[in-house]
Structures are given as C-alpha cells and as structure tokens.
Amino acid sequence: MKMLIQNYSTALSTESLYLHRAMIEAECDVVFWADKNISTFDMLDQTKPDSILTHFRFITHDMMKYLSGSNIELILNVTGADKQIIDQIESELTNKNIKTPLFFTNTHDIITPAINGKTKIVNLLPALDIFVPKQDLPPFEIDTAFITTEPTDLMKTLTESEEVYHTIGMGSDNKEFDFNLDIPNLISVIDRYKKCIIVDDINIAFSQLFFECTFRCPRTILKVPENQRSTLDKVLATLFHLQDSENISETIKLQIKRKHNPFNRAARLLRYLKCDNES
C-alpha cells in the first residue's frame, strides 16, 4: 500500500512528520506532501497513492473533488472534532463516494469517550518525536519553564512563587510570554530548565507536549483545572506502570522512549489499517 501523508503539523504536534519518518525507516511505501504550493491534483497525479493520511482541518475542496469516486482511501485524524463535525464529515464523504477505512484521534478515550458514528474511530496517542534535530543554541540554565497556550490567572499565581523562570507560549504570538515556541523549537531548549510546569486544559497538557517535556526535562509538573485532575490521573495510570519503581521519573522516561515513540505509533496505525506486512 502506497500512502501519501500530508503535512498537517502544528505548533503542538509533529505527528505527520514523525509518522512519515518512522514509516520510511521501516521501508514502507510512503510519500510526504510537504510543499503547500503543490496543488492537490499535481501531487496526487505524481504520487498515485492508495491512501492519503491527513487531519480533517486540512481537507480542501480540491482534495474532496479528486477523491470522489476514486479508489484512494482517506485516513483522517479527527482530533478536536465533536459529534456534529464528525457527522458532517461522514455525510460529505458518503455523498462524494470517498472511501474511509477509519478515523483516528490523539485524545485518550478517558478524556473524550469514542464518538459513535458510521466510521470506526480509534485512538492513536501522541508520541515523543525522536527525529527532530536540536538547534545549536547558546547554553543557559534556568530553574523553571512555565508552558501554556494562553495567559491565565492560574499561570500568574504560580509564577509568583518562583524567583527565576521563563514563560513559554506554545503556538502563540502573545507578547506577555518570554518566548513563543512550537514543538521543534521547544525540544531544543526544554532540557535547559530544571523543571517545567505545563499549565493548561487537559487536552493541551496531555498532548505531544507532555511526552516531549516529561522525557527531556528533569522534572515535569502538570497543572490542569481542578475538575480535570482526577481524569488526568486515570489517563496516566493507564499508560505507565510504576510498581516497585525506586525512581519514578526515570521509569516514566524509559517507558516513554520504549512504548510511546513514532515507531510504536506508526505500527499501531498500520495494524488498524490491516497492513500486516508494513506493521
């Protein structure tokens, strides 16, 4: 099966990039659609894929037009879509006779239970991106990094208890932050901090941001709204096994590296697609 992966990376996710790289390393037949200036018709005519992998927010009218009635399957990341949006997507795909083997979401089903629809929706959690090269930056060491997507009262309260810190806005251009970064840039600096504190909604706190910070920073603390705390605890309990562990932080880091990496996620996706030879 030849797969075309559209670049749907954002400030908080490099999933399309690391899935492609993992599949290339595993010698799968996969092409990355990186250049947004290449038209849909040109790209699909050139690559002739059996399937396209993208995020629902990146679907275009031209893509729907090309796929309509074709044998090319559309594999969609529907993270962030509610039931109404899922229903609209399914209706549009049905009307245009577009084949869709499955949808997948990066959200843990404890956070958002699976939405029942005509198309099967599976979980594919974010991963630690082991492929992003670190930038060569001047050395520095700071006690704390506060990481969020937008300034909040909780963030302000927490910073008052710290003497030396930086505030980092993810995918933001807000001038209140010391830095505005995306995942690749964050990867280059996060190990310069003794601890990082992610202050945000559970969907942000448990995004790729969690895996990058927890693995790369000596200490990571998650600060979610109080009514989400127990949900977050349940999610973490399903992912990490800490029995008889003397060093919890190192145990979690090792489990992230072993179980929550791009190869793990790519293999899981291919199994969902019943691509047994590739997975």
Coordinates of C-alpha atoms in Angstrom, one line a residue:
M1 CA 0.0 0.0 0.0
K2 CA 1.4 3.4 -1.0
M3 CA 0.5 6.1 1.4
L4 CA 0.6 9.9 0.9
I5 CA 1.0 11.8 4.2
Q6 CA 0.0 15.5 4.0
N7 CA 2.0 17.8 6.3
Y8 CA -0.6 18.7 9.0
S9 CA 1.9 19.6 11.7
T10 CA 1.0 22.4 14.0
A11 CA 2.8 24.3 16.9
L12 CA 1.6 21.4 19.2
S13 CA 2.1 18.4 17.0
T14 CA 4.7 17.0 14.6
E15 CA 2.7 13.8 14.1
S16 CA 2.6 13.8 10.3
L17 CA 6.4 14.3 10.3
Y18 CA 7.3 11.6 12.7
L19 CA 4.8 9.1 11.3
H20 CA 6.3 9.6 7.8
R21 CA 9.9 9.3 9.1
A22 CA 9.1 6.1 11.1
M23 CA 7.5 4.5 8.0
I24 CA 10.4 5.5 5.9
E25 CA 12.8 3.9 8.4
A26 CA 10.6 0.8 8.3
E27 CA 10.9 0.8 4.5
C28 CA 7.2 1.4 3.9
D29 CA 6.0 2.9 0.6
V30 CA 5.2 6.4 1.8
V31 CA 5.5 9.9 0.4
F32 CA 5.4 13.2 2.4
W33 CA 3.4 16.1 1.0
A34 CA 5.4 18.9 2.4
D35 CA 5.1 21.7 -0.2
K36 CA 1.8 23.5 0.2
N37 CA 2.4 25.2 -3.1
I38 CA 2.0 21.9 -5.0
S39 CA -1.6 21.6 -6.0
T40 CA -3.7 18.6 -4.9
F41 CA -4.2 17.4 -8.5
D42 CA -0.5 17.7 -9.3
M43 CA 0.5 15.9 -6.1
L44 CA -1.9 13.0 -6.5
D45 CA -1.2 12.6 -10.2
Q46 CA 2.5 12.4 -9.4
T47 CA 2.4 10.0 -6.5
K48 CA -0.6 7.9 -7.3
P49 CA -1.2 6.8 -3.7
D50 CA -3.5 4.1 -2.5
S51 CA -4.4 6.2 0.6
I52 CA -4.0 9.7 1.9
L53 CA -3.4 10.5 5.6
T54 CA -4.3 14.0 6.8
H55 CA -6.1 15.9 9.5
F56 CA -9.7 16.9 9.0
R57 CA -8.8 20.6 9.3
F58 CA -6.5 20.3 6.2
I59 CA -9.0 18.8 3.8
T60 CA -9.6 21.0 0.8
H61 CA -12.3 21.3 -1.8
D62 CA -9.8 20.1 -4.5
M63 CA -8.9 17.0 -2.4
M64 CA -12.6 16.0 -2.0
K65 CA -13.1 16.6 -5.7
Y66 CA -10.1 14.4 -6.7
L67 CA -11.0 11.6 -4.3
S68 CA -14.7 11.5 -5.2
G69 CA -15.4 8.1 -6.8
S70 CA -11.8 7.1 -6.8
N71 CA -10.1 4.0 -5.2
I72 CA -7.9 6.2 -3.0
E73 CA -8.7 5.8 0.7
L74 CA -8.8 8.8 3.1
I75 CA -7.4 8.3 6.6
L76 CA -8.4 11.1 8.8
N77 CA -7.1 12.4 12.1
V78 CA -10.2 13.9 13.7
T79 CA -8.7 15.2 16.9
G80 CA -10.7 18.2 18.0
A81 CA -13.8 17.2 16.2
D82 CA -17.1 16.9 18.1
K83 CA -20.0 14.7 17.1
Q84 CA -21.6 17.3 14.9
I85 CA -18.4 17.8 12.9
I86 CA -17.9 14.0 12.7
D87 CA -21.4 13.6 11.3
Q88 CA -20.8 16.4 8.8
I89 CA -17.5 14.8 7.6
E90 CA -19.2 11.4 7.2
S91 CA -22.1 12.8 5.3
E92 CA -19.8 14.7 2.9
L93 CA -17.6 11.6 2.3
T94 CA -20.7 9.4 1.7
N95 CA -22.2 12.0 -0.7
K96 CA -18.9 12.1 -2.7
N97 CA -18.4 8.4 -2.5
I98 CA -15.0 8.7 -0.8
K99 CA -13.6 5.5 0.9
T100 CA -12.6 5.9 4.5
P101 CA -11.3 2.9 6.4
L102 CA -11.1 4.7 9.7
F103 CA -10.8 7.9 11.6
F104 CA -8.3 8.3 14.5
T105 CA -7.9 10.7 17.4
N106 CA -4.9 11.7 19.5
T107 CA -7.2 12.1 22.5
H108 CA -7.3 9.3 25.2
D109 CA -10.8 7.8 25.4
I110 CA -10.8 8.5 29.2
I111 CA -10.7 12.2 28.3
T112 CA -13.1 12.1 25.4
P113 CA -15.1 8.8 25.0
A114 CA -15.2 7.5 21.5
I115 CA -17.9 9.1 19.3
N116 CA -20.2 6.5 17.7
G117 CA -20.6 7.0 14.0
K118 CA -20.6 5.1 10.7
T119 CA -16.8 5.2 10.5
K120 CA -14.7 3.4 13.1
I121 CA -12.7 5.8 15.3
V122 CA -9.6 4.5 17.0
N123 CA -7.1 6.1 19.4
L124 CA -3.6 7.0 18.3
L125 CA -2.0 8.9 21.2
P126 CA 0.8 11.5 20.6
A127 CA 4.4 10.3 20.7
L128 CA 7.9 11.5 21.6
D129 CA 9.4 12.8 18.4
I130 CA 12.8 11.3 18.3
F131 CA 13.6 12.6 14.9
V132 CA 13.6 16.4 15.5
P133 CA 17.2 17.8 15.4
K134 CA 18.2 20.0 18.2
Q135 CA 19.3 23.5 17.3
D136 CA 22.7 24.7 18.3
L137 CA 21.9 27.4 20.9
P138 CA 24.0 29.3 23.5
P139 CA 24.0 27.4 26.8
F140 CA 21.9 28.5 29.7
E141 CA 20.2 27.0 32.8
I142 CA 17.0 28.4 34.3
D143 CA 15.1 26.9 37.3
T144 CA 11.6 26.8 35.8
A145 CA 9.7 27.0 32.5
F146 CA 6.0 27.7 32.6
I147 CA 4.4 26.4 29.4
T148 CA 0.9 27.2 28.2
T149 CA -1.1 28.3 25.2
E150 CA -2.5 31.4 26.7
P151 CA -2.0 33.6 29.9
T152 CA -4.4 32.6 32.8
D153 CA -4.9 33.7 36.4
L154 CA -3.5 30.3 37.5
M155 CA -0.4 30.9 35.5
K156 CA 0.1 34.3 37.1
T157 CA -0.5 32.8 40.6
L158 CA 2.1 30.0 40.0
T159 CA 4.8 32.4 38.7
E160 CA 4.6 34.4 41.9
S161 CA 6.1 31.5 43.9
E162 CA 9.1 31.3 41.6
E163 CA 12.1 33.5 41.6
V164 CA 13.8 32.6 38.3
Y165 CA 11.7 31.4 35.4
H166 CA 10.7 31.8 31.8
T167 CA 7.1 31.8 30.4
I168 CA 6.7 29.9 27.1
G169 CA 3.7 30.3 24.9
M170 CA 3.0 27.4 22.6
G171 CA 1.7 28.4 19.2
S172 CA 1.1 31.9 20.5
D173 CA 2.3 35.4 19.4
N174 CA 1.3 36.9 22.8
K175 CA 4.0 39.4 23.9
E176 CA 3.3 38.6 27.6
F177 CA 5.4 35.4 27.2
D178 CA 9.2 35.4 27.3
F179 CA 9.2 33.0 24.3
N180 CA 6.6 31.9 21.8
L181 CA 7.6 28.4 20.5
D182 CA 6.4 25.4 18.7
I183 CA 7.3 21.7 19.4
P184 CA 10.6 21.6 17.4
N185 CA 11.9 24.8 19.0
L186 CA 10.8 23.6 22.5
I187 CA 12.7 20.4 22.0
S188 CA 15.9 22.4 21.6
V189 CA 15.6 24.3 24.9
I190 CA 13.5 22.3 27.4
D191 CA 16.4 20.4 28.8
R192 CA 17.9 23.7 29.9
Y193 CA 15.3 24.0 32.7
K194 CA 15.4 22.2 36.0
K195 CA 11.7 21.7 35.8
C196 CA 8.8 22.6 33.5
I197 CA 5.2 23.3 34.6
I198 CA 2.6 22.8 31.9
V199 CA -0.4 25.0 32.8
D200 CA -3.4 24.4 30.6
D201 CA -6.5 22.4 29.8
I202 CA -6.1 18.6 29.9
N203 CA -6.2 18.4 26.1
I204 CA -3.1 20.6 25.9
A205 CA -1.4 19.1 29.0
F206 CA -1.8 15.6 27.6
S207 CA -0.7 16.4 24.0
Q208 CA 2.6 15.8 22.4
L209 CA 3.8 18.5 24.8
F210 CA 3.5 16.0 27.7
F211 CA 5.7 13.4 26.1
E212 CA 8.4 15.9 25.0
C213 CA 8.6 17.7 28.3
T214 CA 8.4 14.6 30.5
F215 CA 11.2 12.8 28.6
R216 CA 13.5 15.8 28.1
C217 CA 13.2 17.9 31.2
P218 CA 14.5 16.6 34.6
R219 CA 11.1 17.3 36.2
T220 CA 7.7 17.9 34.7
I221 CA 4.5 19.1 36.5
L222 CA 1.0 19.2 35.0
K223 CA -1.4 21.9 36.2
V224 CA -4.8 21.3 34.8
P225 CA -8.2 22.7 36.1
E226 CA -9.2 21.1 39.3
N227 CA -12.2 19.3 37.8
Q228 CA -9.9 17.6 35.3
R229 CA -7.3 16.4 37.8
S230 CA -8.8 13.0 38.5
T231 CA -9.3 12.4 34.8
L232 CA -5.6 13.1 34.1
D233 CA -4.6 10.8 37.0
K234 CA -6.6 8.0 35.4
V235 CA -5.0 8.6 32.0
L236 CA -1.5 8.5 33.4
A237 CA -2.3 5.3 35.4
T238 CA -3.3 3.5 32.1
L239 CA 0.0 4.4 30.4
F240 CA 2.7 4.0 33.0
H241 CA 3.5 1.1 35.3
L242 CA 5.3 2.3 38.4
Q243 CA 5.1 -0.6 40.8
D244 CA 8.3 -1.3 42.7
S245 CA 10.0 1.7 41.0
E246 CA 12.5 3.5 43.1
N247 CA 13.0 6.3 40.6
I248 CA 9.6 7.2 39.2
S249 CA 10.9 9.9 36.9
E250 CA 13.4 7.7 35.2
T251 CA 10.9 4.8 34.9
I252 CA 8.5 7.1 33.1
K253 CA 11.2 8.4 30.8
L254 CA 12.2 4.8 29.9
Q255 CA 8.6 3.8 29.2
I256 CA 8.1 6.8 27.0
K257 CA 11.2 6.0 25.0
R258 CA 10.2 2.3 24.7
K259 CA 6.4 2.5 24.2
H260 CA 5.5 6.0 23.1
N261 CA 7.7 6.6 20.2
P262 CA 7.0 7.2 16.4
F263 CA 7.7 3.5 15.5
N264 CA 5.1 2.4 18.1
R265 CA 2.5 4.8 16.8
A266 CA 3.2 4.0 13.1
A267 CA 3.0 0.3 13.7
R268 CA -0.3 0.7 15.6
L269 CA -1.8 2.8 12.8
L270 CA -0.8 0.2 10.2
R271 CA -2.3 -2.6 12.2
Y272 CA -5.5 -0.7 12.4
L273 CA -5.4 -0.4 8.6
K274 CA -4.7 -4.1 8.4
C275 CA -1.3 -3.5 6.7
D276 CA 0.3 -6.5 8.3
N277 CA 3.4 -6.6 6.1
E278 CA 4.2 -3.0 6.9
S279 CA 3.5 -3.1 10.6

